[in-house]
XYZ file of C-alpha atoms in Angstrom:
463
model
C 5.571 6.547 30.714
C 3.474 5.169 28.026
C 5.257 3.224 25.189
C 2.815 4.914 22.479
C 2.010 8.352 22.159
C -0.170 9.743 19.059
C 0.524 13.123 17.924
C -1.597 15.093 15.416
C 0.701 16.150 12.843
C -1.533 19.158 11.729
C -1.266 21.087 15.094
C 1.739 18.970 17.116
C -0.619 18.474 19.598
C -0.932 14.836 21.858
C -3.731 12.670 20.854
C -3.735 9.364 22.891
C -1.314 7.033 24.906
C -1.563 3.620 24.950
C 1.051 0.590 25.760
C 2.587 -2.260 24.299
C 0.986 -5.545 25.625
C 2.751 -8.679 27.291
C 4.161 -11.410 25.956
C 2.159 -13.365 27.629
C -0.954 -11.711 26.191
C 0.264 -11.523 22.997
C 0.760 -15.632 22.902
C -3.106 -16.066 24.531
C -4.248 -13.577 21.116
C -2.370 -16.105 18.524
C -3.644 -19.400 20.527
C -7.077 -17.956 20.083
C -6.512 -16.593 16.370
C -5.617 -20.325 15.766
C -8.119 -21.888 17.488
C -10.698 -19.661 15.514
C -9.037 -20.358 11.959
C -9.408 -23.968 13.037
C -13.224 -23.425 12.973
C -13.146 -20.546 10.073
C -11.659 -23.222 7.430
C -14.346 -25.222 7.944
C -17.094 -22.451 6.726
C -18.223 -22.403 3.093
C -16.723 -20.175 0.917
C -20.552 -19.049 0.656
C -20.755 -18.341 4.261
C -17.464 -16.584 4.193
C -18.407 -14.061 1.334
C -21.735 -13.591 3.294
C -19.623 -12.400 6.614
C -16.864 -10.197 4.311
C -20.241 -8.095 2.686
C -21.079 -7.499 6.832
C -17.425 -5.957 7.102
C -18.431 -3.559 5.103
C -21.291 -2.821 5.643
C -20.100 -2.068 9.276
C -17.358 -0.500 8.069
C -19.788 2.721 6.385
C -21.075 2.853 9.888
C -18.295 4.112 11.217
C -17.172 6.358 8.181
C -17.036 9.455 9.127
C -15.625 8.362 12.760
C -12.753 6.451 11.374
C -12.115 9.226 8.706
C -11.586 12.177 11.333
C -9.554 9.824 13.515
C -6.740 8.639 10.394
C -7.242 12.505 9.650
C -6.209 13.382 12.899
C -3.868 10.690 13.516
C -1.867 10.930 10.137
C -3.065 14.457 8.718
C -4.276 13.417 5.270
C -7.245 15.540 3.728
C -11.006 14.230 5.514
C -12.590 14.306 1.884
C -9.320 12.204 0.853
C -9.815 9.327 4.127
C -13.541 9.283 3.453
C -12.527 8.226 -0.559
C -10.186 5.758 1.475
C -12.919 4.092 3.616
C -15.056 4.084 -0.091
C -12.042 1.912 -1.354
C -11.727 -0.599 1.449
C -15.770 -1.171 0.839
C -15.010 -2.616 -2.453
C -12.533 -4.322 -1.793
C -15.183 -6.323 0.558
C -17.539 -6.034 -2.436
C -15.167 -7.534 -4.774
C -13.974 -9.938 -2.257
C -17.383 -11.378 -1.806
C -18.749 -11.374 -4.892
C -15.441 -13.432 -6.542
C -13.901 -14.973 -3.747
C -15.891 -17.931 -3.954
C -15.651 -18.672 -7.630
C -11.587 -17.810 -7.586
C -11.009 -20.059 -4.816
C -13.510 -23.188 -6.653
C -11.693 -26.633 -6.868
C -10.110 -27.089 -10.177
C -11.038 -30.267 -11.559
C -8.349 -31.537 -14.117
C -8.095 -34.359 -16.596
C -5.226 -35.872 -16.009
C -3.702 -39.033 -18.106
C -3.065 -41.681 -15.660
C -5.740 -40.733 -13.033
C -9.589 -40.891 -13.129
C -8.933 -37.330 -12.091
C -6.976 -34.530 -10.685
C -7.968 -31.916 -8.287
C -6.396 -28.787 -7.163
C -8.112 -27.343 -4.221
C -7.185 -24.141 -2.632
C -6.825 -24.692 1.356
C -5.955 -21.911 4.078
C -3.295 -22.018 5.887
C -3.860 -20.407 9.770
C -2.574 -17.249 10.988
C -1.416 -14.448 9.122
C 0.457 -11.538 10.732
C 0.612 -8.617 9.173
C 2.670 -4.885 9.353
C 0.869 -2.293 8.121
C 2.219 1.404 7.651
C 0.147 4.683 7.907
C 0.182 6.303 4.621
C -3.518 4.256 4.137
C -4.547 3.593 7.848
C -7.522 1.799 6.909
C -6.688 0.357 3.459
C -3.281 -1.097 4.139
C -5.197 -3.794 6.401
C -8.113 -4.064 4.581
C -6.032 -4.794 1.142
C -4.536 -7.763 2.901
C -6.845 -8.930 5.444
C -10.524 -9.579 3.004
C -8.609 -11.784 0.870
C -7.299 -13.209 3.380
C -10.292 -14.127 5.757
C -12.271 -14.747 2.670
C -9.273 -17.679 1.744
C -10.484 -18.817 5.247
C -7.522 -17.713 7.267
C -7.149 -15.922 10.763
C -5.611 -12.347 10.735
C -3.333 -10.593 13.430
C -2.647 -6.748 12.471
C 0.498 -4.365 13.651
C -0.133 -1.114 12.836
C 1.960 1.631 12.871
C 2.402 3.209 16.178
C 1.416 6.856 15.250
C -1.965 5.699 13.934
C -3.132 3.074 16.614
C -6.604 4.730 17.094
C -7.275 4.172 13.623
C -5.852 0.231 14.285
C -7.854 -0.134 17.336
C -10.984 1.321 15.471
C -10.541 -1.108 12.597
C -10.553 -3.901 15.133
C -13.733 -2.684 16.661
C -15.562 -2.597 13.188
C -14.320 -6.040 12.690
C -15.740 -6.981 15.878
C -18.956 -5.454 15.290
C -19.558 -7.301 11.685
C -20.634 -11.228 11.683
C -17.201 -12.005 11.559
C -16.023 -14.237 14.690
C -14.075 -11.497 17.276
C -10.679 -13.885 17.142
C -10.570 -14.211 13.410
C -9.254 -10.487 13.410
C -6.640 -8.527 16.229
C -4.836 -5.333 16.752
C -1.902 -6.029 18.622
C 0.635 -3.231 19.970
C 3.728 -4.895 20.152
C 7.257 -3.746 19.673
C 9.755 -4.610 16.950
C 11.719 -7.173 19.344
C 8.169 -8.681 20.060
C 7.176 -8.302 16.328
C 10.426 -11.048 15.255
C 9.214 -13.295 17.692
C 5.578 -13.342 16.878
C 7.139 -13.936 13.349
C 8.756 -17.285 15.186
C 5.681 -18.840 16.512
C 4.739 -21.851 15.362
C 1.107 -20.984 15.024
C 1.900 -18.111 12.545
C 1.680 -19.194 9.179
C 2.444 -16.283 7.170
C 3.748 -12.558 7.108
C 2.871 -9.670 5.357
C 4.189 -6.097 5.033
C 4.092 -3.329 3.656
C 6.721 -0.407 4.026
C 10.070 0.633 3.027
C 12.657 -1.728 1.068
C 14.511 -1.345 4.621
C 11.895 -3.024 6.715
C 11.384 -5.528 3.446
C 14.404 -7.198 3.769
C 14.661 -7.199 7.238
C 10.659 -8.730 7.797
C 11.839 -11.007 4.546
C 15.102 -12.172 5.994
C 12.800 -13.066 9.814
C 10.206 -14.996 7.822
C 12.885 -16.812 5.519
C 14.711 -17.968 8.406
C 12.043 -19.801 10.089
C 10.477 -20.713 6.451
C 7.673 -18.704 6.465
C 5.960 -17.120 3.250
C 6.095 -13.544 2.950
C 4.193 -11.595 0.482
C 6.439 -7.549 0.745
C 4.640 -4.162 -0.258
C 8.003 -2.046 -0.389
C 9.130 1.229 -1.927
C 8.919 3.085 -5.065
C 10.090 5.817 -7.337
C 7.886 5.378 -9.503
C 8.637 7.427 -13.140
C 5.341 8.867 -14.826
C 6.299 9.309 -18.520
C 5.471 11.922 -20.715
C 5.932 11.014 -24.556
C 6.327 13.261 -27.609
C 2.439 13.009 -28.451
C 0.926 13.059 -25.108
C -1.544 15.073 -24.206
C -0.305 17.807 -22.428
C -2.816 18.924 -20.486
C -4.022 15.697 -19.418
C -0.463 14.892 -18.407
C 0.153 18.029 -16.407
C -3.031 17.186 -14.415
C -2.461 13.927 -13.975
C 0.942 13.979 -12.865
C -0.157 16.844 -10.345
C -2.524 15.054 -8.562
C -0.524 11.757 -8.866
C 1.920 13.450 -6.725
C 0.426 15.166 -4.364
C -2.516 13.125 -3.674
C -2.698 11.719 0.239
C 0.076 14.289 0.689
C 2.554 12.659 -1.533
C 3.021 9.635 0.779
C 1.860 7.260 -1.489
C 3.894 4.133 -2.689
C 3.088 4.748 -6.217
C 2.831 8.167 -6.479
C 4.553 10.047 -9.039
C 7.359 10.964 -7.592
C 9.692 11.363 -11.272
C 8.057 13.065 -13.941
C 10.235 12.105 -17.160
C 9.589 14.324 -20.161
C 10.992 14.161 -23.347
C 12.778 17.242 -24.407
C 10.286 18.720 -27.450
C 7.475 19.127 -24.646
C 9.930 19.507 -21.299
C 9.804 23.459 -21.219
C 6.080 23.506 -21.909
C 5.405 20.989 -18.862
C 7.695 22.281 -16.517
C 5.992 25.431 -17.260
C 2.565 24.640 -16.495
C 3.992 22.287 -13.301
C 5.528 24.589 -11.730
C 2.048 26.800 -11.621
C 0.185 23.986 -10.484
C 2.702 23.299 -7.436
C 2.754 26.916 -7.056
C -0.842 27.296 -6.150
C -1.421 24.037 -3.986
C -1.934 25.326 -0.477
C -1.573 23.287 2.643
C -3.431 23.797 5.312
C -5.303 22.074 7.937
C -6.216 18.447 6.959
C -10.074 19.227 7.957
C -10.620 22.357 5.937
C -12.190 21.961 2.307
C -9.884 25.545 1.278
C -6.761 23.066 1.649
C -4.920 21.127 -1.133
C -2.580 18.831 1.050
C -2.397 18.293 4.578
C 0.178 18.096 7.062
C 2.670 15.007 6.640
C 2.210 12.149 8.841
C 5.109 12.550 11.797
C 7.302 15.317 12.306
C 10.112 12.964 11.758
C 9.010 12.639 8.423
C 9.066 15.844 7.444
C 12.640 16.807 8.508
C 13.696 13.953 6.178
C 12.552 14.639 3.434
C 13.379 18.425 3.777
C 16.793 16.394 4.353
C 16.427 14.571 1.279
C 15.828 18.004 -0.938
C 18.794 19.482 0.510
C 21.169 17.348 0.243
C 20.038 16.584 -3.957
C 20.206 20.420 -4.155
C 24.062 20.054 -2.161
C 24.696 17.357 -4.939
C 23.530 19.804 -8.057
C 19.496 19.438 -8.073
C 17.859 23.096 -8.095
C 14.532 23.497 -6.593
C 11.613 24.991 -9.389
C 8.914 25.685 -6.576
C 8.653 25.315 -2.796
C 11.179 23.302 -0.759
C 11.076 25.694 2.357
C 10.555 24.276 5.369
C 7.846 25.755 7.189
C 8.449 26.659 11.035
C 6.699 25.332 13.748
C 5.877 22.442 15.831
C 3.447 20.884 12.987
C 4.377 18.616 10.193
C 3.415 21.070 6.621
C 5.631 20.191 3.686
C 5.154 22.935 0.475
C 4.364 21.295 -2.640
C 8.140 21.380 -4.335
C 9.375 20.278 -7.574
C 13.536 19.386 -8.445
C 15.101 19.911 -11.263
C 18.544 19.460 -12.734
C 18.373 15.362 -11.157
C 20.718 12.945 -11.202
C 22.221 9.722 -10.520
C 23.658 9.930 -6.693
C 21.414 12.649 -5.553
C 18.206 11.242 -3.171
C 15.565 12.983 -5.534
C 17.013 10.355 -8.445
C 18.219 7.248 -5.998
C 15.663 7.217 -3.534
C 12.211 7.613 -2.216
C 11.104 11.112 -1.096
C 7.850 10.256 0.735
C 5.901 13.300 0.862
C 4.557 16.147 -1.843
C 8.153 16.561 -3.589
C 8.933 15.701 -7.702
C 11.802 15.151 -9.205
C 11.402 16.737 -13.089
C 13.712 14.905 -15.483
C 14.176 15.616 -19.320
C 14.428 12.682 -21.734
C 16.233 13.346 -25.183
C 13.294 10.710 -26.657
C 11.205 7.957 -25.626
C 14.209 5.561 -25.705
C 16.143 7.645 -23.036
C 13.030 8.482 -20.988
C 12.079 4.262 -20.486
C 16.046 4.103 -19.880
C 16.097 6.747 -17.110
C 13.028 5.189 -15.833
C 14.099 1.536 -15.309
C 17.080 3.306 -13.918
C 16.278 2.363 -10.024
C 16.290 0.168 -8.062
C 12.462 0.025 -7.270
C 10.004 -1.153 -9.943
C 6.309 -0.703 -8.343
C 4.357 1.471 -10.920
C 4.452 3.897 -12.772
C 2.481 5.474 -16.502
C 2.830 6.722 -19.729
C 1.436 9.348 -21.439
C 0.639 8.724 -25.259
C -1.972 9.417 -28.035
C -0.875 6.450 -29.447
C -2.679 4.306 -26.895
C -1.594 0.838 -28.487
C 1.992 1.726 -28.411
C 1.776 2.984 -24.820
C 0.228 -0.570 -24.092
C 3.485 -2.190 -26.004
C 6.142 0.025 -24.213
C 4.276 -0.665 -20.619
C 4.003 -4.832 -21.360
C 7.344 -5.143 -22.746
C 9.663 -2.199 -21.891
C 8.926 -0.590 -18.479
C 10.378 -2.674 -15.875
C 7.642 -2.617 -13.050
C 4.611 -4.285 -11.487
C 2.080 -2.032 -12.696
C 1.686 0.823 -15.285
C -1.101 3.751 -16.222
C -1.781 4.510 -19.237
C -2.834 7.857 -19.547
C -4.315 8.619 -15.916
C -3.138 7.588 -12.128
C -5.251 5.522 -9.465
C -4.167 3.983 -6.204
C -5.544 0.785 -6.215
C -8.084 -1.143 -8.118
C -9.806 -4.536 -6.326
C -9.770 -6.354 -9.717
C -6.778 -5.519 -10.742
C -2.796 -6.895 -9.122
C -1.070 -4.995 -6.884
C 2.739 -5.107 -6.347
C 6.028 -4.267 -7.674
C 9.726 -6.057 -8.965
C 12.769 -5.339 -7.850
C 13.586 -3.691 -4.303
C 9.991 -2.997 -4.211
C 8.956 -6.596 -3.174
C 7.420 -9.411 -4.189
C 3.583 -10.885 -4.087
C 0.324 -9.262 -5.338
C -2.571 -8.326 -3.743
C -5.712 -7.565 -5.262
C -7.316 -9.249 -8.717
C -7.882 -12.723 -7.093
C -4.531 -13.200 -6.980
C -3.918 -11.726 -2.975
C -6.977 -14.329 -2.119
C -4.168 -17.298 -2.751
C -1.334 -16.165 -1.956
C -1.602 -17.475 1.550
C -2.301 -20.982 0.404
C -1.608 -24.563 0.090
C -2.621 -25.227 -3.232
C -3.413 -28.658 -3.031
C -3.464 -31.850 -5.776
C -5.823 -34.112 -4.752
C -4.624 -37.288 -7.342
C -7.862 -39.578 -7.580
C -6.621 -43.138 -8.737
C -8.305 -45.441 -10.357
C -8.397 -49.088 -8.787
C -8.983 -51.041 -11.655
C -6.819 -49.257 -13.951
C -3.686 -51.837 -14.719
C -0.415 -51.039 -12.173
């Protein structure tokens, strides 16, 4: 019986089987992933931006194959993975084109030395978990900075989308890039904590639920390992007094229900002050009303099927038992029958504290519609959890937006006015329960490592 079976949530149908490998093979991967860093550190940072721009290149060779197969594998929208695969080729862009200037010596003046140096050296292996929300840009978020910094990478995917894992390797393979610098392993979790434990790894990455964050961060922590954690969210989009209302009502939409709802920083609480709640909720509801799922391949559907069947039944779980616990459902929440994994766009209302739709995460195309008295009590019922990823605001006022979002709103990133999932130059990453590290913006290129100071002495200086 095969330890891995992929099923495509769309139709419930088998995909592919595969199994976990040995131990023993697992330990001959991170010798060679070690013994390949050894020689990778050793490249210019020239050379290494030269071998990131053949990633993607390679990469838009196999577009359209890799976007069917996370399609298939994970039942997101095809015009939505081929966006996906657009994203992970600037990151590479990006990556190449700043890497070597963000990770340039730093030459100080320092009083007491001729000079000081801080030099930004990589560190060896880094294993990362990747979830399959973003098949293909989950590990590409992580692993450009990270081969550009000069270190070796070792991915575990999530099991339902190891195609798409195994296919990432292969495009790896097939760029410039040295075959042992980058590996799929399929591994289980018992094998996952002890990869974590060997001595050769020098860092861990994930990205999933606050859950799996503190169990990954408690592993790494014990055998003093950094960890850089890509957790949960509920993150609050804001709608203000003098927002525009149809840009909100748009924005929040698709913020929602893009990549069908399972996105960490979705919107997944719209918070609307009470002069424009009946207005929004009005033209909500009609935008939730008409979004159509459908098969993941077909241009004539809105949102796809969700990821594992699994998935679905909690969070038709999660709406439930917030509707059990007062919540009243505006639009959809009906689960459909069948052996596939469809979730109707749905919107809550009536939320609060101790229901899931205001505690927790509902991963998958379900809001959670909250009135504000005023903009005071909508930022208070926003920093209200205990995640703190993203999040926006809608304003007119754009420079007091900027003010509440830099001072007042208690996350790691914020829109202003609009929604996108990820931006090369800008940080990514979140306070709170949802993790720690950033990715993304130059900063992900160092934070796996050893900034160095290099002090230069003088000789004939006086002791």
């Amino acid at each position: 019986m095969a330890d891995i079976t992929t099923v495509n949530p769309a139709t419930g149908e088998k995909i592919k089987e595969y199994n976990y490998m040995s131990n023993d093979e697992v330990n001959k991967i991170v010798e060679a992933s070690h013994n390949a860093f050894l020689q990778w550190r050793k490249t210019s940072h020239e050379e290494r931006a030269k071998v990131i721009n053949s990633i993607g290149e390679t990469l838009m060779k196999y577009k359209e194959e890799l976007s069917k197969l996370m399609t298939e594998e994970r039942g997101k929208l095809y015009s939505q993975s081929l966006e996906e695969i657009d994203l992970c080729k600037s990151i590479c862009d990006y990556t190449a084109e700043k890497g070597v200037t963000a990770l340039a010596d730093d030459e100080r003046d320092v009083e007491g030395l001729k000079k000081g140096i801080v030099t930004y050296q990589p560190i060896g292996v880094i294993y990362g978990m990747q979830p399959w929300n973003f098949p293909a840009y989950q590990v590409f978020r992580y692993t450009i900075a990270n081969l550009m910094a000069g270190n070796s990478i070792l991915l575990k995917h999530a099991s339902n989308v190891t195609g798409s894992g195994l296919l990432i390797e292969k495009i790896f393979h097939e760029s410039d890039l040295p075959n042992d610098l980058f590996r799929t392993i399929l591994i289980d979790h018992d094998q996952s904590e002890e990869l974590i434990g060997h001595d050769k790894v020098r860092g861990v990455t994930l990205t999933g639920s606050d859950g799996a964050g503190s169990i990954v961060g408690q592993q790494a922590a014990k055998v003093i390992k950094k960890s850089v954690l890509e957790l949960g969210s509920n993150d609050a989009f804001i709608v203000l007094e003098d927002a525009d209302l149809d840009v909100a009502v748009e924005v929040c939409a698709n913020a929602r229900l893009y990549n069908n709802g399972e996105t960490c920083v979705a919107a997944k609480r719209f918070i609307v002050v009470d002069s424009l709640y009946d207005e929004f909720r009005k033209r909500i509801v009609e935008v939730f009303e008409n979004t159509k799922y459908g098969d993941p391949m077909s241009e004539d559907s809105d949102i796809g099927a969700m990821a594992r069947k699994d998935l679905q039944e909690k969070l038709h779980k999660q709406v439930e038992e917030s509707v059990e616990k007062g919540a009243t459902i505006a639009v959809g929440g009906k689960l459909p029958e069948g052996k596939a994994s469809f979730y109707p766009a749905t919107i809550l209302e009536n939320i609060e504290k101790g229901q899931p739709a205001y505690d927790d995460e509902l991963f998958g195309p379900v809001a959670s519609l909250i009135r504000a008295k005023d903009q005071e009590d909508a930022l208070r019922i926003a920093n209200d959890s205990r995640y703190g990823l993203g999040g926006a605001i809608f304003s007119k006022d754009e420079d007091k937006a900027i003010r509440l979002a830099s001072e007042q709103f208690d996350t790691g990133m914020v829109y202003i006015n609009g929604f996108g999932l990820a931006n090369a130059a800008m940080p990514f990453g979140g306070v709170k329960n949802s993790g720690y590290g950033r990715e993304h913006g130059g900063f992900g290129i160092k934070e796996f490592v050893n900034i160095k100071g290099v002090h230069v002495l003088n000789p004939n200086a006086d002791a």
